PDB file of C-alpha atoms in Angstrom:
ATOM      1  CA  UNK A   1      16.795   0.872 -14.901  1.00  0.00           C
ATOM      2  CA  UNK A   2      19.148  -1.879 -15.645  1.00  0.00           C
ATOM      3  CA  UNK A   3      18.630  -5.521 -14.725  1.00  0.00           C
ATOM      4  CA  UNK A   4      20.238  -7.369 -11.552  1.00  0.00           C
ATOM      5  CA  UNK A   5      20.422 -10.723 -10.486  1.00  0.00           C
ATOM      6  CA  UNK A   6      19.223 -12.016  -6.609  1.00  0.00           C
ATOM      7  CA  UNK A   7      22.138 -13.082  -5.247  1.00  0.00           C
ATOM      8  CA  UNK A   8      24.611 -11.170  -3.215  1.00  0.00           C
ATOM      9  CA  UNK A   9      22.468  -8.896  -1.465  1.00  0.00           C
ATOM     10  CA  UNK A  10      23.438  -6.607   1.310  1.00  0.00           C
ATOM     11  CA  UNK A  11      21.039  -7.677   4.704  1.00  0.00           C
ATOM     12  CA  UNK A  12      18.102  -8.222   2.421  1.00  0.00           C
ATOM     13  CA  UNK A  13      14.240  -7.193   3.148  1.00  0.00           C
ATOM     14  CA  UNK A  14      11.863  -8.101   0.679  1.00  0.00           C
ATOM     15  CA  UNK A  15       8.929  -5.717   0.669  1.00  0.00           C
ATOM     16  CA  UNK A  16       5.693  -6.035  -0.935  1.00  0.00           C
ATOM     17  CA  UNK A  17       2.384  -3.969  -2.308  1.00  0.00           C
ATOM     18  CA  UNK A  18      -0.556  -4.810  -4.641  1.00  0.00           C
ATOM     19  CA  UNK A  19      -2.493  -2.209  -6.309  1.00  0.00           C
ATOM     20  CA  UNK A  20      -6.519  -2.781  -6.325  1.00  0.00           C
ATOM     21  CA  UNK A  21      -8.617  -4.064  -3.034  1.00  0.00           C
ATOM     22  CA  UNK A  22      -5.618  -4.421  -1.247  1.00  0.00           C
ATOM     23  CA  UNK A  23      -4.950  -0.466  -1.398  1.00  0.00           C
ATOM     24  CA  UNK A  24      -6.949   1.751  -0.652  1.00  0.00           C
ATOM     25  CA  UNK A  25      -5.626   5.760  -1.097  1.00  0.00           C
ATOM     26  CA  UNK A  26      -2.490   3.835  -3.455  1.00  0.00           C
ATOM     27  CA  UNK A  27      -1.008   4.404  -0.006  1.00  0.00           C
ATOM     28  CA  UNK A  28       0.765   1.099  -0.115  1.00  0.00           C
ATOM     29  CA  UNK A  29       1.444   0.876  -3.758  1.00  0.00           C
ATOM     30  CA  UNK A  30       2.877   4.494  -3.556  1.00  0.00           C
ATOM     31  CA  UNK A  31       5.865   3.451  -0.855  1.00  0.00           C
ATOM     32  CA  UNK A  32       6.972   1.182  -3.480  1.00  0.00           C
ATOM     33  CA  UNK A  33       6.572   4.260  -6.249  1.00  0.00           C
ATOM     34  CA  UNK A  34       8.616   6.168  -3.320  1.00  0.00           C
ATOM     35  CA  UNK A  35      11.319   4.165  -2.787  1.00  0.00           C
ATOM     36  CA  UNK A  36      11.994   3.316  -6.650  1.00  0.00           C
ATOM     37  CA  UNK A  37      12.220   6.592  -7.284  1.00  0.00           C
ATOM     38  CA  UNK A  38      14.610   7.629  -4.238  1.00  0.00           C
ATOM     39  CA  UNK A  39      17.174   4.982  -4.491  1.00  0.00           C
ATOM     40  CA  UNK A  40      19.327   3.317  -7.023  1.00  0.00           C
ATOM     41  CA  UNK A  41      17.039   0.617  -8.508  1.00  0.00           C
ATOM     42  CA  UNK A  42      17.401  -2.298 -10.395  1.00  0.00           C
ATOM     43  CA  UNK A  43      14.793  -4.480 -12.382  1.00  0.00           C
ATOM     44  CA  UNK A  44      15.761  -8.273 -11.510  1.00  0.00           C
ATOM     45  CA  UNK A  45      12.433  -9.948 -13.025  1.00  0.00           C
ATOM     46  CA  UNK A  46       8.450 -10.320 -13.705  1.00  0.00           C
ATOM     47  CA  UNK A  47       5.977 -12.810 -13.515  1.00  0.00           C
ATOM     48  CA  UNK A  48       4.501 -14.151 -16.960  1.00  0.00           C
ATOM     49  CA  UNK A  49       1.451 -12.569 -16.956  1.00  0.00           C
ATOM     50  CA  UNK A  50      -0.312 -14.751 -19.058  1.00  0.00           C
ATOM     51  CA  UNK A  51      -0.236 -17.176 -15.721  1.00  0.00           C
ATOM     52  CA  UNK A  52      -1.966 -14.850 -13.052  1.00  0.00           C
ATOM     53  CA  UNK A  53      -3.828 -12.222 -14.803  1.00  0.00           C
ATOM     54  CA  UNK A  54      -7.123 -12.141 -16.881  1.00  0.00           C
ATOM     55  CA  UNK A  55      -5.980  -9.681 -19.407  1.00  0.00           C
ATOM     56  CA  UNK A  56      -9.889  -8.176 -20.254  1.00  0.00           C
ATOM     57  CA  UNK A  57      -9.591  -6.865 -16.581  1.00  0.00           C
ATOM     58  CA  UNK A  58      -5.620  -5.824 -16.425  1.00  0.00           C
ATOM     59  CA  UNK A  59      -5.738  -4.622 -19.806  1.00  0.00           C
ATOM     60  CA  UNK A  60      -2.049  -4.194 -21.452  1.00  0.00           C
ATOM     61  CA  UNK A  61      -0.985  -0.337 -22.420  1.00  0.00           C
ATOM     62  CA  UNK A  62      -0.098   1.039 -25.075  1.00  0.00           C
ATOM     63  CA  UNK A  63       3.148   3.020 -23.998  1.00  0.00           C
ATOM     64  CA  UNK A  64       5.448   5.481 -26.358  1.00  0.00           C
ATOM     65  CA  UNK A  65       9.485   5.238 -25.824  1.00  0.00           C
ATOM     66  CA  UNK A  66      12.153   7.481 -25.534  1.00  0.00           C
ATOM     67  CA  UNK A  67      12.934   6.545 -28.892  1.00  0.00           C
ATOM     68  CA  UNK A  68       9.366   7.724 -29.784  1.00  0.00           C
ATOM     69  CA  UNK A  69       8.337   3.605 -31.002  1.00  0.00           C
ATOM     70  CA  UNK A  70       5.246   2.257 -29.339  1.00  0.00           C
ATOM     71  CA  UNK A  71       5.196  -1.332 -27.197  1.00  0.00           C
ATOM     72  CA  UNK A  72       3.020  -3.012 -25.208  1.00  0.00           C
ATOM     73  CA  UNK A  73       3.281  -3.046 -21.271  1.00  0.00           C
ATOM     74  CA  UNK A  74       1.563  -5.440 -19.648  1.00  0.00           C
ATOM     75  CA  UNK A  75      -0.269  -6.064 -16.277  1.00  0.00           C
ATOM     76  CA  UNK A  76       2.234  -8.066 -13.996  1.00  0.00           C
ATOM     77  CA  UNK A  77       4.171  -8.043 -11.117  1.00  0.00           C
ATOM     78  CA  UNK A  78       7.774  -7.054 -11.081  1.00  0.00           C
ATOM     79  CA  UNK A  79      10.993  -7.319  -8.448  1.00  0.00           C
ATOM     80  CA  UNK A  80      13.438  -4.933  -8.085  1.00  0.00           C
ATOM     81  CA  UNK A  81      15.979  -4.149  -5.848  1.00  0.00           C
ATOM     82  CA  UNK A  82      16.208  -0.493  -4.076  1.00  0.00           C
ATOM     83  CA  UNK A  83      20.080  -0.204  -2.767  1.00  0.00           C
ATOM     84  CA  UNK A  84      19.667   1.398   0.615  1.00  0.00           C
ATOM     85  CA  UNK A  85      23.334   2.614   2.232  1.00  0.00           C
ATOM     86  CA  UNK A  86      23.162   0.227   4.278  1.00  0.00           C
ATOM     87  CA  UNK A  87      20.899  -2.530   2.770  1.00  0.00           C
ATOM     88  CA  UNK A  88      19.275  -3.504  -0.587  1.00  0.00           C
ATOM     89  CA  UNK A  89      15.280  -3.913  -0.036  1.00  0.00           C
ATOM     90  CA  UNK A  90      13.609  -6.342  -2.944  1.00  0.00           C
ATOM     91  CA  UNK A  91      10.366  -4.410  -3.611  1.00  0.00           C
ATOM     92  CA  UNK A  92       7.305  -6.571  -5.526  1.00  0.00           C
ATOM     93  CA  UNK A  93       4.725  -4.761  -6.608  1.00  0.00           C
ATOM     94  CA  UNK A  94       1.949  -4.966  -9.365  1.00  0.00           C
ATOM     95  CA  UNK A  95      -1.921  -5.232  -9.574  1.00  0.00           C
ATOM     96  CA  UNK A  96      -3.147  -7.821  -7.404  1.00  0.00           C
ATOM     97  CA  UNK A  97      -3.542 -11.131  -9.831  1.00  0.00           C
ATOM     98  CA  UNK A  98      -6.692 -12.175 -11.145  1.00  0.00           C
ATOM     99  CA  UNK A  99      -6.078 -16.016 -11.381  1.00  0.00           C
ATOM    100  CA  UNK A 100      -4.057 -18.971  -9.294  1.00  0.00           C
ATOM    101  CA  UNK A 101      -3.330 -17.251  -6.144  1.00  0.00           C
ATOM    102  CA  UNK A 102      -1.850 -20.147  -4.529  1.00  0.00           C
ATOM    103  CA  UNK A 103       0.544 -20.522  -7.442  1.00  0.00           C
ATOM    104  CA  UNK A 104       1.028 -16.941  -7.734  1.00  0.00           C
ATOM    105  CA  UNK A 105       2.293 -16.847  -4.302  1.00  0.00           C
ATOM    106  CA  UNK A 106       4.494 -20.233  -4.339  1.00  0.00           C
ATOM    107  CA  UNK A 107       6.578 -18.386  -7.113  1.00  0.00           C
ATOM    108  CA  UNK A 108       7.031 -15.624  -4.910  1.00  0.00           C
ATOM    109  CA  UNK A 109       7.797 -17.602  -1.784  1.00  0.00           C
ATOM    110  CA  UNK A 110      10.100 -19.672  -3.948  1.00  0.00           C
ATOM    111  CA  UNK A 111      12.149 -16.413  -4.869  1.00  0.00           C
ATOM    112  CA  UNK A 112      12.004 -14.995  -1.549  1.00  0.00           C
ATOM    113  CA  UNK A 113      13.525 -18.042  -0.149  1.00  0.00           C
ATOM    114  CA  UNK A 114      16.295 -17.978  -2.661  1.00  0.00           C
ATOM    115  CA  UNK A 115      16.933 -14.469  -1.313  1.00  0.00           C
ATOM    116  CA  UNK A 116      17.143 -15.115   2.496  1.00  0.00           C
ATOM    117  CA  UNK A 117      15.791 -12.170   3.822  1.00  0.00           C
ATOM    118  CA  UNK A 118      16.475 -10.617   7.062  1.00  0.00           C
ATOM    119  CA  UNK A 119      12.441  -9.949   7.394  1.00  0.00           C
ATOM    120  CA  UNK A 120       9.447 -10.316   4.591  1.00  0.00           C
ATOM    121  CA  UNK A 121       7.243  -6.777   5.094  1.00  0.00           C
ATOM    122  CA  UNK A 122       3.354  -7.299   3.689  1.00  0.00           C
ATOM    123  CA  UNK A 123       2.207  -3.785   3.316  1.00  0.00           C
ATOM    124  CA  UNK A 124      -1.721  -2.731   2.474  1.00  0.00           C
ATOM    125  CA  UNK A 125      -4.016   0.018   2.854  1.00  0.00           C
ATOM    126  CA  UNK A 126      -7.552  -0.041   4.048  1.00  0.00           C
ATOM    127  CA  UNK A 127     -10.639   2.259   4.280  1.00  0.00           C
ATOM    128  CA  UNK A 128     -11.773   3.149   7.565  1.00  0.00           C
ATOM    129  CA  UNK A 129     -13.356   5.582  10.145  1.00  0.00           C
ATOM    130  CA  UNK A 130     -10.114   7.495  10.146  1.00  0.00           C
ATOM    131  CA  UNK A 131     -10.290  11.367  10.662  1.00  0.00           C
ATOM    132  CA  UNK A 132      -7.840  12.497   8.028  1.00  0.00           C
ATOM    133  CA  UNK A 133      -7.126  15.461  10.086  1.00  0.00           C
ATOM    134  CA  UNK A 134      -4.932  12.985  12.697  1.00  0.00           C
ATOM    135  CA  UNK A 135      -1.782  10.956  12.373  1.00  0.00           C
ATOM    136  CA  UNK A 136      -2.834   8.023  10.333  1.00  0.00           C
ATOM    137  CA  UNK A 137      -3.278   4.739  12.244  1.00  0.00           C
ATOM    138  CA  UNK A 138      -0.669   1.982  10.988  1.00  0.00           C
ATOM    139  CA  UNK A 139      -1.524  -1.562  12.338  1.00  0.00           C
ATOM    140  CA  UNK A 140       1.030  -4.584  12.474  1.00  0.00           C
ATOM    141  CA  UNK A 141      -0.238  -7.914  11.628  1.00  0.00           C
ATOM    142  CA  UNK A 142      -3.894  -7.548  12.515  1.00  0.00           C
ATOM    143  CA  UNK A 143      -4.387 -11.042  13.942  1.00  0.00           C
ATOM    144  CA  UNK A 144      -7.806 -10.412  15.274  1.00  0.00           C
ATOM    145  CA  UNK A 145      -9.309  -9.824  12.111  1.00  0.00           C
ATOM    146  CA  UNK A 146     -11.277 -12.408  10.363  1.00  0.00           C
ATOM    147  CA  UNK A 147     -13.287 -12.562   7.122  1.00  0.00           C
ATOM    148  CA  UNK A 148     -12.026 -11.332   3.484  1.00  0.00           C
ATOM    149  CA  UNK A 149      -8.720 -11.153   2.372  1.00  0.00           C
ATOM    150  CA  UNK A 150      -6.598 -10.137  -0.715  1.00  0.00           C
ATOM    151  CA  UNK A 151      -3.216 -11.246  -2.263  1.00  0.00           C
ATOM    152  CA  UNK A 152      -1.781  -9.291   0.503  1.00  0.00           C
ATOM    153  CA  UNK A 153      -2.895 -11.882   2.987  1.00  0.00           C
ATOM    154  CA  UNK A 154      -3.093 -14.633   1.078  1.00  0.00           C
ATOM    155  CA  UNK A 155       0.957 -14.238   0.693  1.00  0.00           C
ATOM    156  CA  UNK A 156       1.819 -13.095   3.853  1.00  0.00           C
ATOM    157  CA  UNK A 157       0.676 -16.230   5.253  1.00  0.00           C
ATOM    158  CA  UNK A 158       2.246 -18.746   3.032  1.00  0.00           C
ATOM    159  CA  UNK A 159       5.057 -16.948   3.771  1.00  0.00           C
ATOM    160  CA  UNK A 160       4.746 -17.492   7.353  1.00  0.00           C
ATOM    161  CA  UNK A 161       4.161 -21.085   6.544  1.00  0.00           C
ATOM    162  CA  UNK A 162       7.598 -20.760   4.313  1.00  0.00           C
ATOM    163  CA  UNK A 163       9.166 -20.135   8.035  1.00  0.00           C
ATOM    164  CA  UNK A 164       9.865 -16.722   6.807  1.00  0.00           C
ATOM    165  CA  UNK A 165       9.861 -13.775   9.236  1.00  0.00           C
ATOM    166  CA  UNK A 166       6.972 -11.906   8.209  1.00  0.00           C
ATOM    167  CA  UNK A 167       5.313  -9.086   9.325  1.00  0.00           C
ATOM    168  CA  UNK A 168       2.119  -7.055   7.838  1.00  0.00           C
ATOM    169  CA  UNK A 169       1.677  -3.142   7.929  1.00  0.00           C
ATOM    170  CA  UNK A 170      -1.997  -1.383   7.261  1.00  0.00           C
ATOM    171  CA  UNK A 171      -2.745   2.135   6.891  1.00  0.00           C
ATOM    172  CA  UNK A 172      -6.831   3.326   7.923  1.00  0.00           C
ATOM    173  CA  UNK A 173      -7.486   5.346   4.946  1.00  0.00           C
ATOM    174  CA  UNK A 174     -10.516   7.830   6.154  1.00  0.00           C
ATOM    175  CA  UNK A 175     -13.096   6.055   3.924  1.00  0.00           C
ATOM    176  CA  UNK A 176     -15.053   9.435   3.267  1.00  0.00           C
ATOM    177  CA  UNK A 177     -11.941  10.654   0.856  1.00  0.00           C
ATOM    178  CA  UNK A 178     -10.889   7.315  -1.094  1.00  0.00           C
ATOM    179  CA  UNK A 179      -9.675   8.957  -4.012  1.00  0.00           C
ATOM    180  CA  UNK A 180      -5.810   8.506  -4.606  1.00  0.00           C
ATOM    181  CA  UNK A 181      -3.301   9.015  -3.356  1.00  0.00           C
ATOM    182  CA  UNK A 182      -3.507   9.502   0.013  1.00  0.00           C
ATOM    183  CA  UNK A 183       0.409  10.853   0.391  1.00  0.00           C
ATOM    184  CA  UNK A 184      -0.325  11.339   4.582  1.00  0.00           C
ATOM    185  CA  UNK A 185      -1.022   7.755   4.436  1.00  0.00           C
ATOM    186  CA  UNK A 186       2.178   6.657   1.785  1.00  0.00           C
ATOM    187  CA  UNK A 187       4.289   8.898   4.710  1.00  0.00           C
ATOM    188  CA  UNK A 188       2.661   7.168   7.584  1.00  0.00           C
ATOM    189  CA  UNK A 189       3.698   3.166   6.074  1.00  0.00           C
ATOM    190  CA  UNK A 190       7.013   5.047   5.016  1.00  0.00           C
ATOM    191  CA  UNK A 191       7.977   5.895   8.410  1.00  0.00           C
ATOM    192  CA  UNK A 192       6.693   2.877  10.026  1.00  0.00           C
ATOM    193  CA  UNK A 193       8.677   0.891   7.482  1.00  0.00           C
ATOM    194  CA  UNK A 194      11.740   3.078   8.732  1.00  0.00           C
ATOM    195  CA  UNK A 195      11.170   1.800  12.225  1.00  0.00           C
ATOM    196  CA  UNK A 196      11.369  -1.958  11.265  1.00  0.00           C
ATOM    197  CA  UNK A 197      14.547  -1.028   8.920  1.00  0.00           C
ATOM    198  CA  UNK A 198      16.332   0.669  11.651  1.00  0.00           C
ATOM    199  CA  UNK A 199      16.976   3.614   9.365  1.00  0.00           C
ATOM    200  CA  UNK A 200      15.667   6.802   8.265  1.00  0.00           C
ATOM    201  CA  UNK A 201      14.333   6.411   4.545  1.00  0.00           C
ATOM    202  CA  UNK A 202      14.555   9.926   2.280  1.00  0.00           C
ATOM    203  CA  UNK A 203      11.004  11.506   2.568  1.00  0.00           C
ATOM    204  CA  UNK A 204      11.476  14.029  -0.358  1.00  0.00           C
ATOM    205  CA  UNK A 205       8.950  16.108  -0.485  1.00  0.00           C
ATOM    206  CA  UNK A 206       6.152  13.738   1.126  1.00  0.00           C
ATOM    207  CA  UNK A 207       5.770  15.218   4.140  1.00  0.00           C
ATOM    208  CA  UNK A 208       4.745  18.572   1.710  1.00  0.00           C
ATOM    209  CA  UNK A 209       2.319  16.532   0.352  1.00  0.00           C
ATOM    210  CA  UNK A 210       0.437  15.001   2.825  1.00  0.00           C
ATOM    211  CA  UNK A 211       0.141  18.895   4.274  1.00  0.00           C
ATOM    212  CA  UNK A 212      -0.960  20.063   0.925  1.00  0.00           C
ATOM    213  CA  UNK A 213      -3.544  16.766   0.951  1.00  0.00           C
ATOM    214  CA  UNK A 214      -4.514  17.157   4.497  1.00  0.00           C
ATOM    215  CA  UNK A 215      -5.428  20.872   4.451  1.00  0.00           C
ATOM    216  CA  UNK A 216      -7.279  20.626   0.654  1.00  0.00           C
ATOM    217  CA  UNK A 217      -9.348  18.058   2.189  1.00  0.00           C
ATOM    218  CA  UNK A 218     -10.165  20.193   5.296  1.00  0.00           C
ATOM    219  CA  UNK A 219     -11.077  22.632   3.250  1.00  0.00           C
ATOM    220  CA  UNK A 220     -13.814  20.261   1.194  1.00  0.00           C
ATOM    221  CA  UNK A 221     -15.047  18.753   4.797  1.00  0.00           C
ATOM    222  CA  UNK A 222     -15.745  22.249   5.655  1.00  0.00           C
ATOM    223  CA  UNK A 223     -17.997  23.021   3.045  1.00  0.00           C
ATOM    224  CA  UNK A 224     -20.584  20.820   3.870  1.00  0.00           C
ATOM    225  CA  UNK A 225     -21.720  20.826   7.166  1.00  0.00           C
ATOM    226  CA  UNK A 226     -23.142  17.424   7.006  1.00  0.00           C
ATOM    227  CA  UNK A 227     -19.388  15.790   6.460  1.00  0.00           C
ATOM    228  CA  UNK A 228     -18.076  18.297   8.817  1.00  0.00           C
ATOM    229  CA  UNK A 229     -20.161  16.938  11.683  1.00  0.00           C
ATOM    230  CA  UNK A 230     -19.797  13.357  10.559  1.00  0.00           C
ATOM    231  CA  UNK A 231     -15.738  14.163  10.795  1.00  0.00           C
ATOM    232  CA  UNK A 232     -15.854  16.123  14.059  1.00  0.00           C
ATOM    233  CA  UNK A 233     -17.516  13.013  15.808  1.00  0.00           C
ATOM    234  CA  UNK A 234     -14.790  11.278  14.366  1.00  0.00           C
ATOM    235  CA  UNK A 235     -12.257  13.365  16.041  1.00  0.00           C
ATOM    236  CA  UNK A 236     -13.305  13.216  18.996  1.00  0.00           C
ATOM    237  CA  UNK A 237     -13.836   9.732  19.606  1.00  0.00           C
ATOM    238  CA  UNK A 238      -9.786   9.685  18.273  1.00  0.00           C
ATOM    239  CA  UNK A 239      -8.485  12.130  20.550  1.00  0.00           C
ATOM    240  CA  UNK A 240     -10.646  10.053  23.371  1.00  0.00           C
ATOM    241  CA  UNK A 241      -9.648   6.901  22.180  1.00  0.00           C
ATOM    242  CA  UNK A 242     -13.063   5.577  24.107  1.00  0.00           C
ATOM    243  CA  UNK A 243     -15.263   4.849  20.598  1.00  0.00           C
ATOM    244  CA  UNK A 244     -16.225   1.821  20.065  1.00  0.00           C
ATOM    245  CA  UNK A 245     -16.360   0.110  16.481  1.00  0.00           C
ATOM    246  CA  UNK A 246     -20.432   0.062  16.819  1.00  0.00           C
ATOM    247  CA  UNK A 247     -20.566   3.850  18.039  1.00  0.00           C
ATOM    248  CA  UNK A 248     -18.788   5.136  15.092  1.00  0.00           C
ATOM    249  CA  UNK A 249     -20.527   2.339  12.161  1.00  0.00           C
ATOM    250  CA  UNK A 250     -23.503   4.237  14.170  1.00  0.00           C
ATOM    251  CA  UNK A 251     -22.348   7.801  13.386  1.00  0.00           C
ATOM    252  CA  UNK A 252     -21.389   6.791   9.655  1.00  0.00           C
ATOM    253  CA  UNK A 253     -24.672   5.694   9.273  1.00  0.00           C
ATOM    254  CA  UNK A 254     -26.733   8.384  10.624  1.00  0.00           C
ATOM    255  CA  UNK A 255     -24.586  10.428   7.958  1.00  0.00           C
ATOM    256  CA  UNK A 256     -25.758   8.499   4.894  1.00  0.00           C
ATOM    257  CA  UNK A 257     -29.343   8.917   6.367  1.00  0.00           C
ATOM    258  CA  UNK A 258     -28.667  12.834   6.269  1.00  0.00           C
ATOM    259  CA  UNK A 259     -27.241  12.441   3.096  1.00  0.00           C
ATOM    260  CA  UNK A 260     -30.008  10.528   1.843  1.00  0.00           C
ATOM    261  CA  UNK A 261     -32.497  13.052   2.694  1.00  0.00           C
TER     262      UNK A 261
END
């Protein structure tokens, strides 16, 4: 991967995922992993991590090169730039900082500004009372919601404040099968991301994987009859679309009860 410089730009979107609280499944974090490794990318720059991370908690790695030396690789966040056919998209992406949000997210804001994107696209991942077994709910903007955020947010906003065109896409990652990835869900914020780039993005062999995911999962809900009720009530109330957020916190918890016992 070579290094590039932010200027000159075809029809720039800047596009950005944080691994940790922000995404759940690595569904969000893995459309950046797609894209990098579907296009011609570039490296353009990092953050100094000494700034924005607590290094006990983002612990550098040890790493071995193609030349077969060892060097460090440290916990940041990085921007490169993924040339499209007909557009380059600026992806940022690294573990969600530890330390001095609001200047974390001035540097960023100062760079994106210096880019003049067409649109800024927040993208996260979150764990809710999804049925895997149906097409994976992507939200835009979630302005209702109120109460804890992460970096995600925190920098989507102060990029709406920059007078930046922003908009913010979640994936409901079923919260009884966390464990990354979640490849249904990666496809689902792929696709939607599509949408708002008027153009169809490579899939590779995603949608493979999220059948592969999607039935292996099936097949673990099916051996316990406990889950597999729990899930069933979930499916219904989707294909219904008449649950309520109470009704189903309700079913979830008369499941931990059974489980309990």
């Amino acid at each position: 991967m070579v290094s590039t410089r932010l200027t000159d730009l075809r029809r720039p979107v800047v596009l950005f995922a944080f691994s940790g609280w922000n995404d759940a499944g690595d569904a969000a974090t893995g459309v950046i992993d797609h894209l990098t490794e579907s296009y011609e990318t570039e490296f353009a720059f990092q953050l100094d991590p000494d700034e924005y991370y607590d290094l006990t908690e983002n612990r550098p790695m040890l790493v071995r090169q193609d030349d077969g030396e060892r060097s460090v690789q440290w916990a940041t966040t990085e921007l490169l730039v993924a040339h499209l056919p007909e557009r380059d998209l600026v992806l940022v992406n690294g573990p969600e900082p530890n330390l001095r949000w609001k200047g974390f997210s001035a540097a960023l804001v100062s760079a994106f500004r210096s880019i003049g994107p067409e649109r800024v696209i927040a993208m996260g991942s979150m764990l809710a009372d999804a049925p895997h077994s149906r097409p994976v709910p992507v939200s835009e903007d979630g302005t209702d919601y109120e109460g804890p955020t992460g970096i995600v947010g925190v920098l989507a906003g102060a990029c709406r404040d920059a007078g930046l065109t922003t908009t913010s896409l979640w994936a409901s990652v079923p919260h009884y099968v966390a464990e990354p990835p979640n490849p249904k869900a990666t496809l689902a914020l792929l696709r939607r991301l599509g949408e708002f780039l008027d153009t169809e993005l490579d899939e590779h062999d995603l949608p493979q994987m999220a059948a592969t995911w999607e039935a292996r999962v099936t097949d673990l809900v099916g051996d316990d009859p406990d889950i597999a009720e729990y899930v069933t009530g979930l499916e219904q109330r989707y294909d219904t679309a008449e649950a309520t957020g109470d009704e189903i916190a309700y079913e979830f918890e008369r499941y931990l009860r059974r489980r309990g016992r």
